[in-house]
Structures are given as C-alpha cells and as structure tokens.
Short mmCIF file of N, CA and C in Angstrom, two decimals:
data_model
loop_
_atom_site.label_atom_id
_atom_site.label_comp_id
_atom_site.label_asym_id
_atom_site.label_seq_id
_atom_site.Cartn_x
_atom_site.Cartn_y
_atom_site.Cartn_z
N UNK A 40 -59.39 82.88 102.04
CA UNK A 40 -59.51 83.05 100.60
C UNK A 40 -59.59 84.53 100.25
N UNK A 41 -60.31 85.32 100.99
CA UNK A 41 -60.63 86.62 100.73
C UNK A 41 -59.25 87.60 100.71
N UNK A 42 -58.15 87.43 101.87
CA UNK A 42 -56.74 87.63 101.46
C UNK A 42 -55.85 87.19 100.45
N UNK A 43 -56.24 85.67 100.09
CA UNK A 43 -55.61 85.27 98.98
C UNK A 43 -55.93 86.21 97.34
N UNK A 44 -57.34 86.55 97.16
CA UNK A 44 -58.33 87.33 96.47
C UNK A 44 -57.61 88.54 96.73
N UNK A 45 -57.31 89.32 97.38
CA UNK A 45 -57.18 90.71 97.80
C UNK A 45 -55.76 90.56 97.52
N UNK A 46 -54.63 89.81 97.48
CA UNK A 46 -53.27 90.01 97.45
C UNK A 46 -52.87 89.84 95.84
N UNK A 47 -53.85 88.88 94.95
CA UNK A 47 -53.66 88.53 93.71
C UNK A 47 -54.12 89.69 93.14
N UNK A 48 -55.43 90.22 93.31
CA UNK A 48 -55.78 90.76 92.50
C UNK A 48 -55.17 92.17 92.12
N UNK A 49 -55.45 92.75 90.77
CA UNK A 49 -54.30 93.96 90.52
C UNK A 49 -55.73 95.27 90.81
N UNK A 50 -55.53 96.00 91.55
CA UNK A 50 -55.91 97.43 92.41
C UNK A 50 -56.39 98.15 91.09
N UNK A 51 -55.63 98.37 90.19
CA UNK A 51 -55.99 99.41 88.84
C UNK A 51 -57.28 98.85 88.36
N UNK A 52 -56.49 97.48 87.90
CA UNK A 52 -57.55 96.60 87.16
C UNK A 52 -59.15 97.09 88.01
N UNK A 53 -59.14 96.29 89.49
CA UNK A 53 -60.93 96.39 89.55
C UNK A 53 -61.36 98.19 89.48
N UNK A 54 -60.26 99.34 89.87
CA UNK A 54 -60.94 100.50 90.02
C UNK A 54 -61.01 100.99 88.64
N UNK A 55 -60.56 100.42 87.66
CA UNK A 55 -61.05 101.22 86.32
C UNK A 55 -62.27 100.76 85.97
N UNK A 56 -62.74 101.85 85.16
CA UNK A 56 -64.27 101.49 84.51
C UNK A 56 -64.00 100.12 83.47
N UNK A 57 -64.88 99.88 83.15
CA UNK A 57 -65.06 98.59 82.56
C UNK A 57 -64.87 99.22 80.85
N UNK A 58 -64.51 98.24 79.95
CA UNK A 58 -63.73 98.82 78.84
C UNK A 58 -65.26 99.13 77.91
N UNK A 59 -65.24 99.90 76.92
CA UNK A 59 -66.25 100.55 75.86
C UNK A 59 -66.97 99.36 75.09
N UNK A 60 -66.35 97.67 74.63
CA UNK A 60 -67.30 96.79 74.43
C UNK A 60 -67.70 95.69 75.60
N UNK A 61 -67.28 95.86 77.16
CA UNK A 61 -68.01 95.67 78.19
C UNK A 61 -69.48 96.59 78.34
N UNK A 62 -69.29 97.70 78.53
CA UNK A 62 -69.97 98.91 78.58
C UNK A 62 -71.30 98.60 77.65
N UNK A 63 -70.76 98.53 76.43
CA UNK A 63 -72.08 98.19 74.86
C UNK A 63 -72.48 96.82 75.16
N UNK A 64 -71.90 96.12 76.08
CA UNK A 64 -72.58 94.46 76.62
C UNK A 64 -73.56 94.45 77.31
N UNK A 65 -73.19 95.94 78.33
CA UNK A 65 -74.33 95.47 79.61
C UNK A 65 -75.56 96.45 78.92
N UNK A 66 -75.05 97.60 78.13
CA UNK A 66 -76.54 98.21 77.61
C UNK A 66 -77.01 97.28 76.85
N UNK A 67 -76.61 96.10 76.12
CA UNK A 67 -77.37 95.43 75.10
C UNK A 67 -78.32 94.53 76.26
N UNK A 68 -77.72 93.83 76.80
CA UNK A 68 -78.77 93.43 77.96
C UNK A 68 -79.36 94.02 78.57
N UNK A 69 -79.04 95.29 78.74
CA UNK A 69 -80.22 96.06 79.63
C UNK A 69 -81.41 96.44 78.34
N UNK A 70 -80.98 96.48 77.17
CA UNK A 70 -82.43 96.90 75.89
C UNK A 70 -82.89 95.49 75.92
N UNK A 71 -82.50 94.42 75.97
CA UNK A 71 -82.73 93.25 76.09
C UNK A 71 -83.70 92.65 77.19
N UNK A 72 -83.47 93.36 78.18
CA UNK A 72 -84.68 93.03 79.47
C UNK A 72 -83.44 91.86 80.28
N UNK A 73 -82.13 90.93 80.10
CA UNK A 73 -81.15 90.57 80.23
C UNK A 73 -80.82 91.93 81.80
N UNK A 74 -80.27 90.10 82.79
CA UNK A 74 -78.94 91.20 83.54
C UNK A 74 -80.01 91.32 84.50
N UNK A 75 -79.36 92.84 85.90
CA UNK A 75 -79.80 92.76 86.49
C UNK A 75 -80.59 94.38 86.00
N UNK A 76 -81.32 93.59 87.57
CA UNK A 76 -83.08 94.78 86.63
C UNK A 76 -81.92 96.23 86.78
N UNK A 77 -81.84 97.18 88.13
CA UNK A 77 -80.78 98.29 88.26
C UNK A 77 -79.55 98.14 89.03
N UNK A 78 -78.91 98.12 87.97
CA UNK A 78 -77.21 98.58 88.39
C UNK A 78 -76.74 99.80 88.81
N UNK A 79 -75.97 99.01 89.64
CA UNK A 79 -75.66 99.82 91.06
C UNK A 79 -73.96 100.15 90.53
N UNK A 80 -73.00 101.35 91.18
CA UNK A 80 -71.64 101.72 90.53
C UNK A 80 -70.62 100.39 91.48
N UNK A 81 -71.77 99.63 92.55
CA UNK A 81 -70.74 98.79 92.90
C UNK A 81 -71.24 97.63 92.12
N UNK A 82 -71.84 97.54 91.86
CA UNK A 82 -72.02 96.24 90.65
C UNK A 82 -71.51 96.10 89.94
N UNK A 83 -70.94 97.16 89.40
CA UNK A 83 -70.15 97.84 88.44
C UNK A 83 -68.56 97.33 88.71
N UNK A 84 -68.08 97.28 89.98
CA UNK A 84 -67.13 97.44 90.16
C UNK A 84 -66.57 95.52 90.94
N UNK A 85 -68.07 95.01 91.12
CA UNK A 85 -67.82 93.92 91.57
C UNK A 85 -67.65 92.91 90.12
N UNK A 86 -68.34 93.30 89.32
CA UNK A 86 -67.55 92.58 87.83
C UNK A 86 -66.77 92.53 87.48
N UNK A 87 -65.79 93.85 87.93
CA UNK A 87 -64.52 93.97 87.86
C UNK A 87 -63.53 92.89 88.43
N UNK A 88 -63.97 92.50 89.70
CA UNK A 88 -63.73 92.07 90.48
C UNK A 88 -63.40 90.45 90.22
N UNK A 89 -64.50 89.96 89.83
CA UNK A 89 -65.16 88.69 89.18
C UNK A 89 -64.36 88.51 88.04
N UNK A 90 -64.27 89.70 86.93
CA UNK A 90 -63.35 89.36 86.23
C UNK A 90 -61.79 89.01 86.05
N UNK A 91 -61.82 90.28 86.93
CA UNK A 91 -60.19 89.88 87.73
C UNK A 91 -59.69 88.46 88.03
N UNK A 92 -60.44 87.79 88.60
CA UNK A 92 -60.62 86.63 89.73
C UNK A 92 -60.17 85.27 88.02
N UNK A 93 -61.29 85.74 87.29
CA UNK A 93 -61.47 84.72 86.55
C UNK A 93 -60.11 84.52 85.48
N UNK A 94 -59.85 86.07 85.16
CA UNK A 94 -58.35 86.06 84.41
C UNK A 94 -57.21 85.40 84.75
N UNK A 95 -56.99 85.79 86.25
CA UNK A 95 -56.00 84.79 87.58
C UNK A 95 -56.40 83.38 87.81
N UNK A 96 -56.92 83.04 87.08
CA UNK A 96 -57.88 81.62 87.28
C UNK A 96 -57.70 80.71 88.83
N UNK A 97 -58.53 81.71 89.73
CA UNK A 97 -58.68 81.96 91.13
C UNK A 97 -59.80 81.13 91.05
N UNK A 98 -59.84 79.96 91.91
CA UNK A 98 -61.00 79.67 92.85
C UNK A 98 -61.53 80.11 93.78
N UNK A 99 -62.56 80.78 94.10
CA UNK A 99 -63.42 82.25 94.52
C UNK A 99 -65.16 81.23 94.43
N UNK A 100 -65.98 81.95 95.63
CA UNK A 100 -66.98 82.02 95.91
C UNK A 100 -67.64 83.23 95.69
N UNK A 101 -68.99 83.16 96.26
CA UNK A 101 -69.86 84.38 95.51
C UNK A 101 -69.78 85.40 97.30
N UNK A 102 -69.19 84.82 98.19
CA UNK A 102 -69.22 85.33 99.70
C UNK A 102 -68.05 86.29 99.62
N UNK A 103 -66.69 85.25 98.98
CA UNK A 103 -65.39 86.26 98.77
C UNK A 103 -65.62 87.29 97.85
N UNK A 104 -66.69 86.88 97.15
CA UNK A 104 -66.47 88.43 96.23
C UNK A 104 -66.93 89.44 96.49
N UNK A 105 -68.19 88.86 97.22
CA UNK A 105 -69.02 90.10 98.00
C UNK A 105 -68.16 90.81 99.05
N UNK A 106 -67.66 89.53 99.89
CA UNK A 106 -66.50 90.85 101.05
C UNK A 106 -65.72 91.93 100.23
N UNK A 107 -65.06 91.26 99.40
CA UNK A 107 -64.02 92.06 98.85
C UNK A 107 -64.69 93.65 97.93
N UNK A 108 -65.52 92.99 97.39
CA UNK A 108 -65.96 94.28 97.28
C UNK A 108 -66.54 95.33 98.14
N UNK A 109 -67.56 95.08 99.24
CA UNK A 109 -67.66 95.81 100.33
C UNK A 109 -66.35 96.71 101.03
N UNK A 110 -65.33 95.73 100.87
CA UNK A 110 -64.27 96.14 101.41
C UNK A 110 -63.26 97.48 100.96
N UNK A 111 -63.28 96.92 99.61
CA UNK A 111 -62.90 97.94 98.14
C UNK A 111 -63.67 99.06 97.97
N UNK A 112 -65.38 98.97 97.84
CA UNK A 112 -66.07 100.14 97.82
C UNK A 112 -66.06 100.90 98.99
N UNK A 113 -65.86 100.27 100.50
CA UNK A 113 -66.45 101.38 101.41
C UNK A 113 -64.92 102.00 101.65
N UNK A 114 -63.56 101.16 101.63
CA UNK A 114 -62.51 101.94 102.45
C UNK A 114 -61.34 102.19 101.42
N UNK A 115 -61.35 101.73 99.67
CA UNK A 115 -60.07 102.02 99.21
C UNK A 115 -60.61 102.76 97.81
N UNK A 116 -61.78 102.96 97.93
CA UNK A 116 -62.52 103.58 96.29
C UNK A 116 -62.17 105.17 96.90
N UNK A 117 -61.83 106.56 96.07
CA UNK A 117 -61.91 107.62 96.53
C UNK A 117 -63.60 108.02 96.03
N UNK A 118 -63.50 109.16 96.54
CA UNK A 118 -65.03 109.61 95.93
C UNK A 118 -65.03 109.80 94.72
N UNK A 119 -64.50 110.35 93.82
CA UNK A 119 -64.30 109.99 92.01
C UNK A 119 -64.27 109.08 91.85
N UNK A 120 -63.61 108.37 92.41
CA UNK A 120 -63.71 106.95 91.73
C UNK A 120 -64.94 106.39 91.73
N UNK A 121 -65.55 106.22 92.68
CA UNK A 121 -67.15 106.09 93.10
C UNK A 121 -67.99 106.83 92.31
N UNK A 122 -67.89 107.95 92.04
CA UNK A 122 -68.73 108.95 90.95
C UNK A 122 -68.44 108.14 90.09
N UNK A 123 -67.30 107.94 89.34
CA UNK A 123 -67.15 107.50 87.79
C UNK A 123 -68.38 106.21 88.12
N UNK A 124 -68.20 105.07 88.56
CA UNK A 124 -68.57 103.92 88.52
C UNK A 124 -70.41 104.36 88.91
N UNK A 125 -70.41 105.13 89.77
CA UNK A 125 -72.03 105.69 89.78
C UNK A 125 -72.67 105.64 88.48
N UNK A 126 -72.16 106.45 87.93
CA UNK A 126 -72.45 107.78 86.95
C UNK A 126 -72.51 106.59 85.78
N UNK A 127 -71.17 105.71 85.56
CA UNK A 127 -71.79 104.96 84.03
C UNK A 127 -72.63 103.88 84.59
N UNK A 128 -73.00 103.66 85.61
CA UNK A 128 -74.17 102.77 86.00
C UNK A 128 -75.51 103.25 85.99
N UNK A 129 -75.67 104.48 86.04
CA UNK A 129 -76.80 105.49 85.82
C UNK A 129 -77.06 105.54 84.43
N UNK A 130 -75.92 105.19 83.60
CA UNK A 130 -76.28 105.42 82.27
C UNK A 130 -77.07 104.44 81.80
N UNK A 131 -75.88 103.34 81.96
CA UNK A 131 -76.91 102.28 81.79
C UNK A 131 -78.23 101.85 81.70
N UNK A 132 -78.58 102.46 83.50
CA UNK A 132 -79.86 102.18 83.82
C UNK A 132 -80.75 102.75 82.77
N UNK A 133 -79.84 104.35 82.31
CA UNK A 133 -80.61 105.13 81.74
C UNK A 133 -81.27 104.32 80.51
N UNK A 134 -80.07 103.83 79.60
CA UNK A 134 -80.83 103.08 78.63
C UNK A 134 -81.58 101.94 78.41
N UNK A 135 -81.98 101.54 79.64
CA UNK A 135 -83.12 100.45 79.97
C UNK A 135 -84.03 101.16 80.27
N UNK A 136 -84.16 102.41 80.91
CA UNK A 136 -85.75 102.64 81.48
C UNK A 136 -86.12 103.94 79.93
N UNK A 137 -85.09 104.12 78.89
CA UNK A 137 -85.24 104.65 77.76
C UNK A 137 -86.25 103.53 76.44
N UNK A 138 -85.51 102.40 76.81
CA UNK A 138 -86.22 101.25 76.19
C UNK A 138 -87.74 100.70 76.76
N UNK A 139 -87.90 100.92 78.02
CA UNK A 139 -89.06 100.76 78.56
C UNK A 139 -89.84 101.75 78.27
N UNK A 140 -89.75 102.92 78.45
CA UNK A 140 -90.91 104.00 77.78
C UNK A 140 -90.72 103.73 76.09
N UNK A 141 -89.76 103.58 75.47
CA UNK A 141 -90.39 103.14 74.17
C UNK A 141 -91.52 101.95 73.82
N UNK A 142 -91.44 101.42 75.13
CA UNK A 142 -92.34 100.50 74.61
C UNK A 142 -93.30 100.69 75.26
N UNK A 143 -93.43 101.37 76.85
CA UNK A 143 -94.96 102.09 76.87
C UNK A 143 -95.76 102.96 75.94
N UNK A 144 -95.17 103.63 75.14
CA UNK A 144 -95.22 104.34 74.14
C UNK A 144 -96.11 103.92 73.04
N UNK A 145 -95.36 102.30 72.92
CA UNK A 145 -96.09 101.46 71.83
C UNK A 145 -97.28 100.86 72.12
N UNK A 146 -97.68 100.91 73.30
CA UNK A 146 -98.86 100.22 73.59
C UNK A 146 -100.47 101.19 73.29
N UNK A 147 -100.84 100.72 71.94
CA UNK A 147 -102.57 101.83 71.61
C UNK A 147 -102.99 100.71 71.17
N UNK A 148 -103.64 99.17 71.59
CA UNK A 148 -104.86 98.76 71.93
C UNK A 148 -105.57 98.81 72.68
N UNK A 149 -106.61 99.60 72.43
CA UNK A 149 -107.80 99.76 73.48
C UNK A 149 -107.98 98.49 74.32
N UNK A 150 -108.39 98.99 75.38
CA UNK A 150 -108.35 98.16 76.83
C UNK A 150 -110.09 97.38 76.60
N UNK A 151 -110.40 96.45 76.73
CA UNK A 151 -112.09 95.77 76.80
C UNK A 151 -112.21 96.06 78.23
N UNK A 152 -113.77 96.96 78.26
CA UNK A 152 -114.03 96.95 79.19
C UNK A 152 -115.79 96.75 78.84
N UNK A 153 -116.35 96.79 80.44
CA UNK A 153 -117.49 96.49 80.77
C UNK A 153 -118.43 97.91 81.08
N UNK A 154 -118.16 98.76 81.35
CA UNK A 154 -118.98 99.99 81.65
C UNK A 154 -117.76 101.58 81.18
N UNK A 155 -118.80 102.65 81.19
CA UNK A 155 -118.02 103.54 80.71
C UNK A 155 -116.62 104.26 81.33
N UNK A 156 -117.01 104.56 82.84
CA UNK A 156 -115.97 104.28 83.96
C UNK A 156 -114.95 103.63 83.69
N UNK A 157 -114.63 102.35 83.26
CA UNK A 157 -113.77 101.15 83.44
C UNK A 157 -113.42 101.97 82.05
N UNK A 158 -113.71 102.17 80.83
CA UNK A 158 -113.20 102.85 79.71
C UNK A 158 -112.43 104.01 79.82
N UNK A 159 -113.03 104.73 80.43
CA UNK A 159 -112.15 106.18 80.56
C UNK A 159 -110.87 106.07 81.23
N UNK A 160 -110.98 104.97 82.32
CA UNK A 160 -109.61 105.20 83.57
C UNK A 160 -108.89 104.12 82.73
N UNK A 161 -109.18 103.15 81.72
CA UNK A 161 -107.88 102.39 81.41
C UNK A 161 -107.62 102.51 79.19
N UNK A 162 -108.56 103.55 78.81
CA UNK A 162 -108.14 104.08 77.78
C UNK A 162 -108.34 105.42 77.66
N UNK A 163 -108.71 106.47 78.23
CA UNK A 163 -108.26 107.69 78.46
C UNK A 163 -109.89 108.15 77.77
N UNK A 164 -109.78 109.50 78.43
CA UNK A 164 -110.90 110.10 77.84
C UNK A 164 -110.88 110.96 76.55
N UNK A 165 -112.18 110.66 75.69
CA UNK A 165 -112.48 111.40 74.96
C UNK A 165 -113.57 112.42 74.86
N UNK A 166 -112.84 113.66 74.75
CA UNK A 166 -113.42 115.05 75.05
C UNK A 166 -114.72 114.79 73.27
N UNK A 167 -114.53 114.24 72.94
CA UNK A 167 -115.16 114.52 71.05
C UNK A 167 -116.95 113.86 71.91
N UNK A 168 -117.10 113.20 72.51
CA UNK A 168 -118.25 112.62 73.03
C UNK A 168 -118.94 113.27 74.07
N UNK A 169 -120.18 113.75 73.91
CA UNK A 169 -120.84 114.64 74.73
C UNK A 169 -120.93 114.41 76.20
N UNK A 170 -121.72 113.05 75.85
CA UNK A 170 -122.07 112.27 77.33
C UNK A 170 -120.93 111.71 77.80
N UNK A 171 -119.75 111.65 77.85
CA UNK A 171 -118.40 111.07 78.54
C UNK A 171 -118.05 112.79 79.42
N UNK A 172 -118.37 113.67 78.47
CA UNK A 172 -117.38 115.51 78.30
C UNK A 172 -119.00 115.39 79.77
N UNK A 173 -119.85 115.65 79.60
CA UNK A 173 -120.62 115.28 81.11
C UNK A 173 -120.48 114.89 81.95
N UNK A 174 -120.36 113.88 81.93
CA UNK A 174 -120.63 113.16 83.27
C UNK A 174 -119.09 112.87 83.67
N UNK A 175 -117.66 113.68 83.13
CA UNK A 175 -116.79 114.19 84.00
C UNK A 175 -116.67 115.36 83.90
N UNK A 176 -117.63 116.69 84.06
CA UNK A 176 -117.91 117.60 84.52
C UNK A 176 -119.54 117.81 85.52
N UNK A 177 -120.08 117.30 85.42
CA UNK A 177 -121.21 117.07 86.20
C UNK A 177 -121.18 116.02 87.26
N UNK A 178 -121.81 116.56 88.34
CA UNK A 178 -121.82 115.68 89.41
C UNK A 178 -122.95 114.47 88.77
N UNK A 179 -122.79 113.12 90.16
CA UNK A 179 -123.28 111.97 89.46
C UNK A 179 -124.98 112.54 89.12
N UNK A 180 -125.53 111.87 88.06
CA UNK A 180 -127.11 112.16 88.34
C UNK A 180 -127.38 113.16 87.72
N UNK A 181 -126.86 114.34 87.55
CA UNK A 181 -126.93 115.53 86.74
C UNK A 181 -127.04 115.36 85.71
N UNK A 182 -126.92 114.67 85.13
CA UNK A 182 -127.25 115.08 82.86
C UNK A 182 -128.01 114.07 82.53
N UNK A 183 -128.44 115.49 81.58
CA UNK A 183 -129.53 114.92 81.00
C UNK A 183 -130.94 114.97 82.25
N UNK A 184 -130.72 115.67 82.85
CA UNK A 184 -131.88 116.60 84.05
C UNK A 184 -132.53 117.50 83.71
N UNK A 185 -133.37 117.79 84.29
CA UNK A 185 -134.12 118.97 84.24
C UNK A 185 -133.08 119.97 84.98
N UNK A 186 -132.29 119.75 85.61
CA UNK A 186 -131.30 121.30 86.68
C UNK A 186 -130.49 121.92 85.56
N UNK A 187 -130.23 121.23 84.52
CA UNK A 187 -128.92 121.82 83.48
C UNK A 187 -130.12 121.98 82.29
N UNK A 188 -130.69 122.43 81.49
CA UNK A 188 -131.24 122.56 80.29
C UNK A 188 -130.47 122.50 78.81
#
C-alpha cells in the first residue's frame, strides 16, 4: 500500500505549505485548546499527506501514512523545505502558548489558604504589610524580639 500511496500521490502537493485558510484552521484550534497540544513541521507535512490521500480517494491506514511520511521527511524534503514547514509550525505553536499566557494573565482570585506561608507562595507577597515585609527579611523567630528594637 505504502508504494501504491507513494506512486499516486503528487510530490508538490505534500511539500508545499498548507494553504492561508488551512493555516487560520489550525491556529483557530490551537486558541481553541482543539488539535494537537505541539505541532511539529512534520505534522505539518503529514496532513499534507492525509490530505493528498483523501482527495485521490485512496484507502490508506494510519501505519502507511506514518511510513510515508518518515520516508518524505528524512530522505526527499531539502533543508528549506523542512525550515518552511518548521518555522509555520512554530508559529502556530506560537499562537497557542500566546493564548495560554493570556489566560494566565487572567487569573487574580486570591488563592484560600490556611496560614501565612501558604498565602505568600500561592498569592504573592505584599510588601504594604509590616509583619509579612518581616518575617521575609528576618530569620524565623526574630520579630517582634527583643534582638531587633
């Protein structure tokens, strides 16, 4: 099958990048939390692949596609070509882990905690409070002593 796959399929087709509303598909799933968590430039290129397959309305497994692409990426991709498919897979990624700090970003409900410790390390310290601005500059036991006046 994997020769049958490799003789049908058209060479241009899987090494070009994927077209500008493919491209705006996989970033919408990647802002989406959709898809796979990071894309890789052969992931990139194995969709190609997949798509190819599906246009030729080829009966194909998920084994033939994997050879064929192994095959395609390690011995007939040049190194540009490989950069290109890197590089807009990096982007991608980029705009998923862009969407993820926006939403670390969004997170300011204070954390419930049980002691002051457990407050500071999971909602941050505040310098405006005497006894917190202490007792992370003073060793334990120190404030509010007779050694510091």
């Amino acid at each position: 099958m994997n020769s049958i796959l490799d003789r049908m399929i058209n060479y241009n087709n899987i090494c070009s990048l994927p077209s500008n509303t493919y491209v705006q598909k996989l970033a919408n799933q990647a802002r989406n939390g959709e898809g796979v968590l990071i894309l890789t430039g052969e992931d990139l290129m194995k969709r190609n692949i997949e798509h190819e397959a599906r246009q030729l309305q080829l009966h194909y497994n998920q084994h033939d596609i994997d050879s064929l692409t192994n095959e395609y990426w390690n011995s007939r991709l040049t190194l540009s070509q490989k950069n290109r498919f890197i590089n807009l897979a990096k982007y991608i990624n980029q705009i998923r882990n862009n969407k993820t700090i926006d939403l670390i970003v969004q997170i300011n409900r204070p954390q419930i905690t049980n002691t002051p410790f457990e407050y500071a390390l999971f909602n941050g310290t505040s310098f405006y409070d005497d006894k917190i601005t202490e007792s992370s500059i003073l060793p334990a036991g120190c404030s509010n002593s007779s050694l510091f006046p």
